Structure formats: structure tokens, C-alpha cells
């Protein structure tokens, strides 16, 4: 059995390199995959923030049950989209790219990911 909290690598300079936003309709599946991503980041030697829950997006709509005589009979539907955020700090861009590729290959159905990578250039003389 896994320990309740995944191990973490301490950041050295605390510079964010990548933000990974995950979306899904099932919060248990989303939390499980966020835990998987944190453990993968630990084993690749990348400092990773804790899982940050973002606001849940709720969308509601009403559909008419019968289009003709029973037009007043309607049905209501609701869908909640849960979001989680992971932030990677102080990691090499190639390692971050490999981590994102690994997560994309092992993502379960129903989980969407959006990665925002930050790139830094060195200040050199002209």
C-alpha cells in the first residue's frame, strides 16, 4: 500500500517551469491521476507542488421531453467539471517534456490535460 502523501523533492530556486492543469468529470479519478503525476515527478527528480484544487465549473441545461403536445414537460441536466493544478519547479525542459509525454501516454479516459511551459533564455553579450 502506498503512503498517504507522496514523497517530494525540495525546490532549490523556486522558479516555476511548468503548470499542468487537469480536468475531469469524476473527482476520485482526477485525484488518483494527480497523485500518479506527483509520484512520477518525484521519481524523475522534479520538485512538484501539492495538488491545488481549482474551482469546479457547473453547466446546466434544460431539454424539452416532448416537442409536440407535452411541450411544458422538461428535463434538467447538470455536468460538473473538476480541475486540479500541479506546478513543476526548477526542472530541465527536456525532463519536463519527457514527464508530460509519460503522463499523456498513461492518462485514463476522461482526463484532459493542459500544460503551460515556461522557457527562460540566458542573458548573453551581443
mmCIF file of C-alpha atoms in Angstrom, residues 47-114:
data_model
loop_
_atom_site.group_PDB
_atom_site.id
_atom_site.type_symbol
_atom_site.label_atom_id
_atom_site.label_comp_id
_atom_site.label_asym_id
_atom_site.label_seq_id
_atom_site.Cartn_x
_atom_site.Cartn_y
_atom_site.Cartn_z
ATOM 1 C CA UNK A 47 10.119 19.434 -7.436
ATOM 2 C CA UNK A 48 6.319 19.391 -7.679
ATOM 3 C CA UNK A 49 3.771 21.427 -5.739
ATOM 4 C CA UNK A 50 0.881 19.809 -3.973
ATOM 5 C CA UNK A 51 -2.350 19.230 -5.839
ATOM 6 C CA UNK A 52 -4.225 22.536 -5.979
ATOM 7 C CA UNK A 53 -7.992 22.143 -6.428
ATOM 8 C CA UNK A 54 -9.322 24.797 -8.805
ATOM 9 C CA UNK A 55 -12.969 25.952 -8.839
ATOM 10 C CA UNK A 56 -15.462 23.422 -10.140
ATOM 11 C CA UNK A 57 -17.286 24.507 -13.280
ATOM 12 C CA UNK A 58 -21.002 23.638 -13.316
ATOM 13 C CA UNK A 59 -23.002 23.709 -16.526
ATOM 14 C CA UNK A 60 -26.779 23.226 -16.518
ATOM 15 C CA UNK A 61 -29.250 22.922 -19.358
ATOM 16 C CA UNK A 62 -32.934 22.135 -19.874
ATOM 17 C CA UNK A 63 -34.286 19.870 -22.621
ATOM 18 C CA UNK A 64 -37.900 19.539 -23.739
ATOM 19 C CA UNK A 65 -39.079 15.936 -23.285
ATOM 20 C CA UNK A 66 -41.732 16.005 -25.991
ATOM 21 C CA UNK A 67 -41.758 18.530 -28.862
ATOM 22 C CA UNK A 68 -45.477 18.500 -29.633
ATOM 23 C CA UNK A 69 -48.377 18.438 -27.171
ATOM 24 C CA UNK A 70 -46.415 17.989 -23.912
ATOM 25 C CA UNK A 71 -44.112 20.935 -24.541
ATOM 26 C CA UNK A 72 -44.204 22.074 -20.904
ATOM 27 C CA UNK A 73 -42.697 18.793 -19.726
ATOM 28 C CA UNK A 74 -38.973 19.471 -19.454
ATOM 29 C CA UNK A 75 -35.922 17.688 -18.093
ATOM 30 C CA UNK A 76 -32.939 19.321 -16.360
ATOM 31 C CA UNK A 77 -29.323 18.154 -16.676
ATOM 32 C CA UNK A 78 -26.148 19.197 -14.891
ATOM 33 C CA UNK A 79 -22.478 18.473 -15.519
ATOM 34 C CA UNK A 80 -19.648 19.366 -13.137
ATOM 35 C CA UNK A 81 -16.084 19.726 -14.426
ATOM 36 C CA UNK A 82 -13.480 19.323 -11.676
ATOM 37 C CA UNK A 83 -9.997 20.821 -12.113
ATOM 38 C CA UNK A 84 -6.627 20.251 -10.435
ATOM 39 C CA UNK A 85 -3.318 22.074 -10.846
ATOM 40 C CA UNK A 86 0.264 20.840 -10.424
ATOM 41 C CA UNK A 87 3.268 23.148 -10.656
ATOM 42 C CA UNK A 88 6.771 21.914 -11.510
ATOM 43 C CA UNK A 89 9.716 24.000 -10.339
ATOM 44 C CA UNK A 90 13.463 24.081 -11.054
ATOM 45 C CA UNK A 91 13.493 21.315 -13.666
ATOM 46 C CA UNK A 92 15.239 20.961 -17.001
ATOM 47 C CA UNK A 93 12.925 21.478 -20.016
ATOM 48 C CA UNK A 94 13.838 18.087 -21.501
ATOM 49 C CA UNK A 95 12.854 16.295 -18.276
ATOM 50 C CA UNK A 96 9.567 18.219 -18.156
ATOM 51 C CA UNK A 97 8.850 17.273 -21.771
ATOM 52 C CA UNK A 98 9.523 13.595 -21.032
ATOM 53 C CA UNK A 99 7.284 13.768 -17.910
ATOM 54 C CA UNK A 100 4.437 15.285 -19.935
ATOM 55 C CA UNK A 101 4.841 12.638 -22.646
ATOM 56 C CA UNK A 102 4.753 9.894 -19.972
ATOM 57 C CA UNK A 103 1.581 11.342 -18.432
ATOM 58 C CA UNK A 104 -0.072 11.661 -21.838
ATOM 59 C CA UNK A 105 0.664 8.018 -22.632
ATOM 60 C CA UNK A 106 -0.718 6.791 -19.284
ATOM 61 C CA UNK A 107 -3.704 9.150 -18.899
ATOM 62 C CA UNK A 108 -7.002 7.358 -18.288
ATOM 63 C CA UNK A 109 -10.041 8.058 -20.444
ATOM 64 C CA UNK A 110 -11.974 11.096 -19.270
ATOM 65 C CA UNK A 111 -8.991 13.152 -18.064
ATOM 66 C CA UNK A 112 -7.960 16.221 -20.041
ATOM 67 C CA UNK A 113 -4.615 17.947 -19.557
ATOM 68 C CA UNK A 114 -3.285 21.370 -20.452
#
